[in-house]
Short mmCIF file of C-alpha atoms in Angstrom, two decimals:
data_model
loop_
_atom_site.label_atom_id
_atom_site.label_comp_id
_atom_site.label_asym_id
_atom_site.label_seq_id
_atom_site.Cartn_x
_atom_site.Cartn_y
_atom_site.Cartn_z
CA UNK A 1 9.53 -5.87 -9.33
CA UNK A 2 10.45 -9.30 -8.84
CA UNK A 3 8.84 -12.27 -10.53
CA UNK A 4 5.72 -13.58 -8.87
CA UNK A 5 6.21 -16.34 -6.38
CA UNK A 6 4.80 -19.71 -7.39
CA UNK A 7 3.62 -22.80 -5.45
CA UNK A 8 3.34 -25.95 -7.42
CA UNK A 9 1.00 -28.67 -6.00
CA UNK A 10 2.31 -32.22 -5.38
CA UNK A 11 1.81 -34.48 -8.31
CA UNK A 12 0.70 -31.79 -10.67
CA UNK A 13 0.08 -33.21 -14.10
CA UNK A 14 1.80 -32.23 -17.36
CA UNK A 15 1.76 -28.52 -18.28
CA UNK A 16 -0.83 -26.53 -20.71
CA UNK A 17 0.85 -23.21 -20.70
CA UNK A 18 4.42 -22.47 -20.60
CA UNK A 19 5.69 -18.84 -19.83
CA UNK A 20 9.50 -18.10 -20.58
CA UNK A 21 11.06 -15.09 -18.99
CA UNK A 22 7.78 -12.99 -19.44
CA UNK A 23 7.86 -9.01 -18.54
CA UNK A 24 4.48 -7.28 -18.26
CA UNK A 25 3.64 -3.93 -16.66
CA UNK A 26 2.75 -0.34 -17.48
CA UNK A 27 4.43 2.85 -17.02
CA UNK A 28 5.56 3.16 -13.49
CA UNK A 29 3.77 -0.21 -12.52
CA UNK A 30 5.78 -3.27 -13.46
CA UNK A 31 3.53 -6.40 -12.89
CA UNK A 32 5.54 -9.43 -13.96
CA UNK A 33 9.51 -9.42 -14.42
CA UNK A 34 11.28 -12.63 -15.83
CA UNK A 35 8.41 -14.87 -15.23
CA UNK A 36 8.99 -18.44 -16.05
CA UNK A 37 6.57 -21.16 -15.24
CA UNK A 38 4.60 -24.23 -16.49
CA UNK A 39 0.87 -24.11 -15.72
CA UNK A 40 -0.57 -27.51 -15.30
CA UNK A 41 -3.87 -28.86 -16.11
CA UNK A 42 -6.28 -28.55 -13.41
CA UNK A 43 -6.88 -25.74 -10.95
CA UNK A 44 -4.50 -22.79 -11.17
CA UNK A 45 -4.83 -19.47 -8.72
CA UNK A 46 -3.66 -16.11 -9.78
CA UNK A 47 -3.52 -14.59 -6.33
CA UNK A 48 -3.31 -10.76 -5.37
CA UNK A 49 -4.90 -7.98 -3.82
CA UNK A 50 -7.02 -5.17 -5.49
CA UNK A 51 -4.94 -3.33 -8.06
CA UNK A 52 -2.25 -6.08 -8.03
CA UNK A 53 -2.76 -6.81 -11.78
CA UNK A 54 -4.62 -10.06 -11.80
CA UNK A 55 -6.93 -8.98 -14.68
CA UNK A 56 -3.94 -7.74 -16.63
CA UNK A 57 -2.21 -11.13 -16.13
CA UNK A 58 -5.57 -12.76 -17.20
CA UNK A 59 -5.70 -10.67 -20.33
CA UNK A 60 -2.00 -11.51 -21.18
CA UNK A 61 -2.84 -15.32 -20.88
CA UNK A 62 -6.06 -14.82 -23.02
CA UNK A 63 -3.87 -13.04 -25.96
CA UNK A 64 -5.42 -9.84 -25.43
CA UNK A 65 -2.29 -8.11 -24.60
CA UNK A 66 1.34 -8.79 -25.29
CA UNK A 67 4.41 -9.04 -23.04
CA UNK A 68 6.95 -6.42 -23.07
CA UNK A 69 9.62 -9.54 -23.17
CA UNK A 70 9.56 -13.15 -23.00
CA UNK A 71 7.14 -15.56 -24.67
CA UNK A 72 4.09 -17.96 -23.97
CA UNK A 73 3.02 -21.14 -25.30
CA UNK A 74 -0.33 -22.92 -25.17
CA UNK A 75 -0.15 -26.55 -26.06
CA UNK A 76 2.97 -25.60 -28.17
CA UNK A 77 1.24 -22.85 -29.95
CA UNK A 78 2.69 -19.34 -29.81
CA UNK A 79 1.20 -16.40 -27.91
CA UNK A 80 -0.48 -14.09 -30.63
CA UNK A 81 -1.22 -16.98 -33.12
CA UNK A 82 -4.64 -17.48 -34.25
CA UNK A 83 -4.51 -21.12 -32.96
CA UNK A 84 -3.50 -19.91 -29.48
CA UNK A 85 -6.59 -17.55 -29.00
CA UNK A 86 -8.95 -20.38 -30.28
CA UNK A 87 -7.99 -22.46 -27.18
CA UNK A 88 -8.74 -19.89 -24.59
CA UNK A 89 -12.10 -18.98 -23.02
CA UNK A 90 -11.88 -15.49 -21.68
CA UNK A 91 -14.49 -12.65 -21.31
CA UNK A 92 -13.95 -9.62 -19.03
CA UNK A 93 -17.15 -9.77 -16.78
CA UNK A 94 -16.93 -5.89 -16.81
CA UNK A 95 -17.33 -5.76 -20.81
CA UNK A 96 -20.83 -4.58 -21.89
CA UNK A 97 -23.03 -7.15 -23.62
CA UNK A 98 -24.53 -6.76 -27.03
CA UNK A 99 -28.25 -5.85 -26.86
CA UNK A 100 -29.54 -8.43 -28.58
CA UNK A 101 -27.64 -11.46 -26.95
CA UNK A 102 -29.50 -13.71 -24.47
CA UNK A 103 -27.71 -16.70 -22.53
CA UNK A 104 -29.26 -18.99 -25.02
CA UNK A 105 -28.00 -17.35 -28.07
CA UNK A 106 -24.54 -16.82 -26.47
CA UNK A 107 -24.55 -20.57 -25.48
CA UNK A 108 -25.21 -21.51 -29.22
CA UNK A 109 -22.44 -19.33 -30.27
CA UNK A 110 -20.05 -20.67 -28.01
CA UNK A 111 -21.05 -24.31 -28.89
CA UNK A 112 -20.08 -23.53 -32.52
CA UNK A 113 -16.77 -21.92 -31.32
CA UNK A 114 -15.38 -24.35 -28.93
CA UNK A 115 -15.24 -27.94 -30.12
CA UNK A 116 -15.15 -29.41 -26.60
CA UNK A 117 -18.30 -27.48 -25.50
CA UNK A 118 -20.49 -29.56 -23.48
CA UNK A 119 -24.28 -29.10 -23.71
CA UNK A 120 -25.12 -31.26 -20.81
CA UNK A 121 -22.36 -29.37 -18.62
CA UNK A 122 -23.95 -26.02 -19.72
CA UNK A 123 -27.43 -27.44 -18.65
CA UNK A 124 -26.05 -28.51 -15.48
CA UNK A 125 -24.39 -25.32 -14.48
CA UNK A 126 -27.52 -23.19 -15.53
CA UNK A 127 -29.62 -25.39 -13.02
CA UNK A 128 -26.83 -25.09 -10.37
CA UNK A 129 -26.71 -21.17 -10.78
CA UNK A 130 -30.71 -21.01 -11.06
CA UNK A 131 -30.55 -19.28 -14.15
CA UNK A 132 -33.55 -21.09 -15.97
CA UNK A 133 -35.96 -17.85 -15.63
CA UNK A 134 -33.29 -15.63 -17.20
CA UNK A 135 -32.34 -17.70 -20.37
CA UNK A 136 -34.28 -15.78 -23.01
CA UNK A 137 -33.78 -12.41 -21.46
CA UNK A 138 -31.39 -9.84 -23.05
CA UNK A 139 -28.16 -10.16 -21.10
CA UNK A 140 -28.09 -6.16 -20.56
CA UNK A 141 -31.48 -6.70 -18.75
CA UNK A 142 -29.92 -9.17 -16.23
CA UNK A 143 -28.49 -8.12 -13.03
CA UNK A 144 -24.74 -8.03 -12.39
CA UNK A 145 -24.93 -11.25 -10.37
CA UNK A 146 -26.97 -13.05 -12.90
CA UNK A 147 -24.66 -11.97 -15.61
CA UNK A 148 -21.84 -13.39 -13.79
CA UNK A 149 -23.58 -16.46 -13.23
CA UNK A 150 -24.23 -16.77 -17.14
CA UNK A 151 -20.45 -16.12 -17.71
CA UNK A 152 -19.62 -18.97 -15.08
CA UNK A 153 -21.64 -21.52 -16.44
CA UNK A 154 -20.33 -20.76 -20.07
CA UNK A 155 -16.80 -20.83 -18.91
CA UNK A 156 -17.36 -24.14 -17.01
CA UNK A 157 -18.86 -25.57 -20.05
CA UNK A 158 -16.53 -24.63 -22.68
CA UNK A 159 -14.07 -27.15 -22.62
CA UNK A 160 -11.43 -24.72 -23.74
CA UNK A 161 -7.80 -26.07 -22.82
CA UNK A 162 -7.20 -22.58 -21.18
CA UNK A 163 -10.29 -21.28 -19.27
CA UNK A 164 -9.85 -17.94 -17.57
CA UNK A 165 -12.13 -16.72 -14.82
CA UNK A 166 -11.72 -13.32 -13.12
CA UNK A 167 -12.89 -12.61 -9.46
CA UNK A 168 -15.55 -15.48 -9.59
CA UNK A 169 -17.44 -14.63 -6.61
CA UNK A 170 -18.33 -11.10 -7.12
CA UNK A 171 -21.80 -10.34 -7.13
CA UNK A 172 -22.98 -13.97 -6.36
CA UNK A 173 -25.28 -14.67 -3.45
CA UNK A 174 -24.20 -17.48 -0.94
CA UNK A 175 -25.93 -20.47 -2.85
CA UNK A 176 -24.26 -19.55 -6.02
CA UNK A 177 -20.81 -19.15 -4.31
CA UNK A 178 -21.28 -22.73 -2.72
CA UNK A 179 -22.19 -24.08 -6.29
CA UNK A 180 -19.23 -22.51 -7.86
CA UNK A 181 -16.77 -23.87 -5.22
CA UNK A 182 -18.14 -27.36 -5.95
CA UNK A 183 -18.01 -26.90 -9.69
CA UNK A 184 -14.34 -25.69 -9.38
CA UNK A 185 -13.43 -28.64 -7.03
CA UNK A 186 -14.58 -30.78 -9.87
CA UNK A 187 -12.15 -29.06 -12.23
CA UNK A 188 -9.30 -30.24 -9.92
CA UNK A 189 -9.94 -33.71 -11.16
CA UNK A 190 -10.71 -32.96 -14.71
CA UNK A 191 -9.22 -34.67 -17.59
CA UNK A 192 -5.60 -33.72 -18.52
CA UNK A 193 -5.09 -30.95 -20.93
CA UNK A 194 -7.65 -28.55 -19.50
CA UNK A 195 -6.37 -25.70 -17.24
CA UNK A 196 -8.65 -23.55 -15.12
CA UNK A 197 -6.94 -20.40 -14.29
CA UNK A 198 -9.01 -18.06 -11.42
CA UNK A 199 -7.73 -14.63 -10.44
CA UNK A 200 -8.92 -13.86 -6.92
CA UNK A 201 -7.75 -12.09 -3.70
CA UNK A 202 -7.69 -15.35 -1.68
CA UNK A 203 -7.72 -19.19 -2.17
CA UNK A 204 -11.51 -19.51 -1.97
CA UNK A 205 -11.51 -21.50 1.43
CA UNK A 206 -8.86 -23.84 0.34
CA UNK A 207 -9.66 -25.24 -3.07
CA UNK A 208 -7.22 -27.81 -4.39
CA UNK A 209 -4.95 -25.58 -6.42
CA UNK A 210 -2.35 -27.33 -8.36
CA UNK A 211 -0.28 -24.07 -8.84
CA UNK A 212 -0.53 -20.73 -7.21
CA UNK A 213 1.05 -17.65 -8.93
CA UNK A 214 1.06 -14.90 -6.20
CA UNK A 215 1.45 -11.26 -7.43
CA UNK A 216 3.66 -8.94 -5.59
CA UNK A 217 1.60 -6.00 -4.32
CA UNK A 218 4.81 -4.03 -2.98
#
């Protein structure tokens, strides 16, 4: 499989993450071969159909899986190092939640974990996603859509240099999708050094992506 095609937006700011000749795949299913690219601050799209490997690429960027070849650096920190992982926000939305975790207790843990966590942004996104009635409920008791909204609110408030979001509109209602698009639009003009990487099957109605990595499905 060839390397993914990459589109770089005009005037893209300095890069946050550098990939150098990265190979990634599974037996009989290569995903990336010789991928070299600088991912900039701002909005980055990992584009691909169902089964194209978007989640695996996000897990690679998160440091959960290692490449078969090549190397990645996040703000100069090597992939696999403790410092690399500390600069990443990532939670697979399909993972089970601890039974005693609520949105409030999770937000408190994240505030302690991420130095650039924004309490005002968390409150703003809680309101934008209409999560106020659910803040003290156990996460496992929430609907899939509400769990997704808590995850999105936390991702957008984390301030992590590399924020990874998988299939952002899955299980969301129309109003929440509209709010999410506006929130991501704001990320396009966010401060330098903060990259929000989204895995999705389309461009979410033309958000201003600074870089698009299109996975080959053939």
